[in-house]
Amino acid sequence: MTRLQADADPARWVAVTGSLGLRGRRHRRVAIRMLLGQGSRMMGGQGRGSGVLAWTISQAAPLMLRRADGRVLVWVWKDDPELMVVAAQVQVITPQLRAARAMRPMEYDDTEAFQGAYLGMGERLVLDRPSTPGAPPMAEYTWDTGAHFVTVTAVSGDAQRFGTAIGAVDELARTLRVVDDLRATEATGVLRLGPA
């Protein structure tokens, strides 16, 4: 099975993936509330996420991410969870997914080359002033491996401080890699190969 790994700096990031129980609970709740608030603003609301809804989702998030089994990784900014939420995802490329990416708005065409340490050359798109009213500043990193799209999406809750954290997001995105489990016919169990 294809999954993702990354080397997030623990001094800057708190991993939501795998943070069951009390570990990371406050960071999860604050980050989810920020994302709910951003969604509310985009829909014309007040821009404050529901505390009860954020708590409920924060309790379910680790279990949902565990079911994703490494195909989705999520981190929040350690000192201020509302500043940045970063999600990495690997998806099998289908004709429908390629078509959906091709039909995105024109602002998604303003990408620049971005070199990953393991995934090679990809693209980076920074939307620090989105054209959609109420949309949060964000950055998206994409690699096309031929069989999979690997994407990293960073969303900020503070447009004024977005630029102060984008360098750390770059560093995190560079460490992302894809690992696979391969069944060996002459042996039982799973042989795990690290990135080449």
Tab-separated table of C-alpha atoms in Angstrom:
chain	number	residue	atom	x	y	z
A	1	MET	CA	0.000	0.000	0.000
A	2	THR	CA	1.257	3.478	-0.912
A	3	ARG	CA	1.626	5.846	2.027
A	4	LEU	CA	3.396	9.083	2.929
A	5	GLN	CA	6.199	9.902	5.340
A	6	ALA	CA	7.731	13.243	6.260
A	7	ASP	CA	10.219	14.652	8.751
A	8	ALA	CA	8.323	17.446	10.496
A	9	ASP	CA	10.396	19.571	12.879
A	10	PRO	CA	8.855	18.887	16.337
A	11	ALA	CA	9.894	22.370	17.482
A	12	ARG	CA	7.558	23.887	14.867
A	13	TRP	CA	4.855	21.310	14.109
A	14	VAL	CA	2.444	19.127	16.056
A	15	ALA	CA	1.299	16.055	14.158
A	16	VAL	CA	-2.446	15.525	14.135
A	17	THR	CA	-1.993	12.154	12.451
A	18	GLY	CA	-1.578	9.518	15.115
A	19	SER	CA	-2.255	11.911	18.015
A	20	LEU	CA	-4.887	9.844	19.799
A	21	GLY	CA	-6.196	10.735	23.236
A	22	LEU	CA	-4.952	13.825	25.024
A	23	ARG	CA	-1.760	14.238	22.969
A	24	GLY	CA	-2.253	17.124	20.540
A	25	ARG	CA	-5.909	17.574	21.519
A	26	ARG	CA	-5.769	21.348	22.075
A	27	HIS	CA	-3.856	21.907	18.827
A	28	ARG	CA	-6.364	19.806	16.875
A	29	ARG	CA	-9.356	21.642	18.324
A	30	VAL	CA	-7.957	25.138	17.682
A	31	ALA	CA	-6.868	24.266	14.129
A	32	ILE	CA	-10.240	22.711	13.279
A	33	ARG	CA	-12.058	25.728	14.700
A	34	MET	CA	-9.907	27.993	12.511
A	35	LEU	CA	-10.705	25.918	9.416
A	36	LEU	CA	-14.432	25.934	10.238
A	37	GLY	CA	-14.259	29.705	10.674
A	38	GLN	CA	-12.507	30.130	7.316
A	39	GLY	CA	-15.209	28.015	5.659
A	40	SER	CA	-17.902	30.089	7.334
A	41	ARG	CA	-16.317	33.341	6.101
A	42	MET	CA	-16.176	32.017	2.549
A	43	MET	CA	-19.913	31.246	2.780
A	44	GLY	CA	-20.650	34.772	4.030
A	45	GLY	CA	-20.871	33.978	7.756
A	46	GLN	CA	-19.251	35.634	10.753
A	47	GLY	CA	-16.051	33.645	10.458
A	48	ARG	CA	-16.038	32.005	13.907
A	49	GLY	CA	-16.207	28.219	13.979
A	50	SER	CA	-18.502	26.506	16.472
A	51	GLY	CA	-16.624	25.408	19.572
A	52	VAL	CA	-18.822	22.323	20.042
A	53	LEU	CA	-18.474	21.268	16.393
A	54	ALA	CA	-14.696	21.850	16.495
A	55	TRP	CA	-14.441	19.719	19.663
A	56	THR	CA	-16.490	16.915	18.098
A	57	ILE	CA	-14.424	16.868	14.919
A	58	SER	CA	-11.171	17.082	16.897
A	59	GLN	CA	-12.142	13.908	18.762
A	60	ALA	CA	-12.951	12.050	15.526
A	61	ALA	CA	-10.050	13.397	13.415
A	62	PRO	CA	-7.304	11.043	14.706
A	63	LEU	CA	-9.489	7.987	14.081
A	64	MET	CA	-10.365	9.180	10.559
A	65	LEU	CA	-6.688	9.828	9.821
A	66	ARG	CA	-5.754	6.415	11.202
A	67	ARG	CA	-8.247	4.821	8.786
A	68	ALA	CA	-6.516	6.710	5.949
A	69	ASP	CA	-3.502	4.528	6.853
A	70	GLY	CA	-0.738	6.950	5.942
A	71	ARG	CA	-2.373	8.332	2.782
A	72	VAL	CA	-3.112	11.583	4.649
A	73	LEU	CA	-0.784	13.372	7.092
A	74	VAL	CA	-1.741	16.549	8.977
A	75	TRP	CA	0.264	19.005	11.102
A	76	VAL	CA	-0.506	22.286	12.878
A	77	TRP	CA	1.823	25.121	13.879
A	78	LYS	CA	3.023	24.360	17.414
A	79	ASP	CA	3.100	27.862	18.919
A	80	ASP	CA	-0.179	29.001	17.356
A	81	PRO	CA	-2.437	26.327	15.817
A	82	GLU	CA	-4.548	29.020	14.140
A	83	LEU	CA	-1.553	30.256	12.144
A	84	MET	CA	-1.095	27.237	9.859
A	85	VAL	CA	-2.618	23.834	9.168
A	86	VAL	CA	-0.759	21.600	6.700
A	87	ALA	CA	-2.193	18.439	5.105
A	88	ALA	CA	-0.330	16.044	2.800
A	89	GLN	CA	-2.215	13.528	0.669
A	90	VAL	CA	-1.433	10.854	-1.909
A	91	GLN	CA	-4.109	9.981	-4.478
A	92	VAL	CA	-4.173	7.441	-7.290
A	93	ILE	CA	-4.364	9.317	-10.598
A	94	THR	CA	-7.599	8.714	-12.482
A	95	PRO	CA	-8.879	10.416	-15.649
A	96	GLN	CA	-11.534	12.129	-13.498
A	97	LEU	CA	-8.917	13.495	-11.102
A	98	ARG	CA	-6.795	14.819	-13.990
A	99	ALA	CA	-9.904	16.454	-15.492
A	100	ALA	CA	-10.865	18.045	-12.161
A	101	ARG	CA	-7.367	19.505	-11.756
A	102	ALA	CA	-7.440	20.838	-15.331
A	103	MET	CA	-10.762	22.615	-14.682
A	104	ARG	CA	-9.583	24.583	-11.645
A	105	PRO	CA	-9.743	28.424	-11.743
A	106	MET	CA	-7.109	30.392	-13.665
A	107	GLU	CA	-5.315	31.484	-10.482
A	108	TYR	CA	-4.184	27.869	-10.033
A	109	ASP	CA	-2.051	28.207	-13.189
A	110	ASP	CA	0.430	30.547	-11.457
A	111	THR	CA	2.675	27.772	-10.184
A	112	GLU	CA	6.437	27.799	-9.791
A	113	ALA	CA	8.913	24.925	-9.793
A	114	PHE	CA	9.558	23.366	-6.390
A	115	GLN	CA	12.272	20.781	-5.662
A	116	GLY	CA	11.519	18.039	-3.145
A	117	ALA	CA	14.335	16.061	-1.533
A	118	TYR	CA	12.702	12.700	-2.357
A	119	LEU	CA	9.907	13.407	-4.845
A	120	GLY	CA	11.999	15.439	-7.277
A	121	MET	CA	10.676	18.443	-9.171
A	122	GLY	CA	7.124	19.495	-8.426
A	123	GLU	CA	5.080	22.675	-8.392
A	124	ARG	CA	4.268	25.232	-5.736
A	125	LEU	CA	1.348	27.639	-5.794
A	126	VAL	CA	1.112	30.422	-3.207
A	127	LEU	CA	-2.198	32.280	-2.933
A	128	ASP	CA	-1.445	34.890	-0.285
A	129	ARG	CA	-4.187	37.151	-1.673
A	130	PRO	CA	-6.911	34.819	-3.022
A	131	SER	CA	-9.365	36.318	-5.506
A	132	THR	CA	-12.348	34.715	-3.762
A	133	PRO	CA	-13.705	37.028	-1.036
A	134	GLY	CA	-13.143	35.603	2.427
A	135	ALA	CA	-10.837	32.844	1.185
A	136	PRO	CA	-7.857	32.199	3.477
A	137	PRO	CA	-4.278	32.505	2.253
A	138	MET	CA	-2.935	29.117	1.221
A	139	ALA	CA	-0.096	27.297	-0.481
A	140	GLU	CA	-0.288	24.086	-2.482
A	141	TYR	CA	2.604	21.809	-3.470
A	142	THR	CA	2.033	19.099	-6.082
A	143	TRP	CA	4.065	16.207	-7.470
A	144	ASP	CA	2.906	13.928	-10.289
A	145	THR	CA	4.629	10.543	-9.910
A	146	GLY	CA	2.841	9.075	-12.941
A	147	ALA	CA	0.653	6.791	-10.829
A	148	HIS	CA	-0.119	9.198	-7.957
A	149	PHE	CA	-0.631	12.861	-7.185
A	150	VAL	CA	1.124	13.898	-3.991
A	151	THR	CA	-0.200	17.202	-2.671
A	152	VAL	CA	0.588	19.343	0.334
A	153	THR	CA	-1.929	22.034	1.206
A	154	ALA	CA	-1.198	24.709	3.813
A	155	VAL	CA	-4.018	26.984	5.022
A	156	SER	CA	-3.456	29.961	7.286
A	157	GLY	CA	-5.858	31.649	9.671
A	158	ASP	CA	-3.862	34.899	9.687
A	159	ALA	CA	-3.229	36.651	6.374
A	160	GLN	CA	-0.807	39.106	8.019
A	161	ARG	CA	1.493	36.352	9.355
A	162	PHE	CA	1.106	33.856	6.496
A	163	GLY	CA	4.455	34.899	4.993
A	164	THR	CA	6.300	34.275	8.270
A	165	ALA	CA	5.454	30.550	8.226
A	166	ILE	CA	5.655	29.703	4.514
A	167	GLY	CA	9.400	28.974	4.734
A	168	ALA	CA	8.739	26.318	7.384
A	169	VAL	CA	6.029	24.816	5.161
A	170	ASP	CA	8.571	24.664	2.309
A	171	GLU	CA	10.975	22.749	4.568
A	172	LEU	CA	8.257	20.305	5.613
A	173	ALA	CA	7.100	19.750	2.016
A	174	ARG	CA	10.673	18.997	0.885
A	175	THR	CA	10.895	16.061	3.317
A	176	LEU	CA	7.759	14.352	2.011
A	177	ARG	CA	8.242	10.943	0.435
A	178	VAL	CA	6.182	8.005	-0.788
A	179	VAL	CA	6.765	4.527	0.634
A	180	ASP	CA	5.227	1.256	-0.541
A	181	ASP	CA	4.623	-2.150	0.976
A	182	LEU	CA	5.512	-4.952	-1.436
A	183	ARG	CA	4.588	-8.595	-0.945
A	184	ALA	CA	7.587	-10.857	-1.477
A	185	THR	CA	6.494	-14.195	-2.970
A	186	GLU	CA	9.311	-16.219	-1.406
A	187	ALA	CA	8.809	-14.818	2.107
A	188	THR	CA	5.880	-14.292	4.421
A	189	GLY	CA	4.924	-10.885	5.734
A	190	VAL	CA	5.594	-7.462	4.277
A	191	LEU	CA	8.919	-6.082	3.055
A	192	ARG	CA	9.035	-2.326	3.595
A	193	LEU	CA	11.351	-0.420	1.243
A	194	GLY	CA	12.505	3.053	2.124
A	195	PRO	CA	12.683	5.865	-0.430
A	196	ALA	CA	15.320	5.417	-3.120
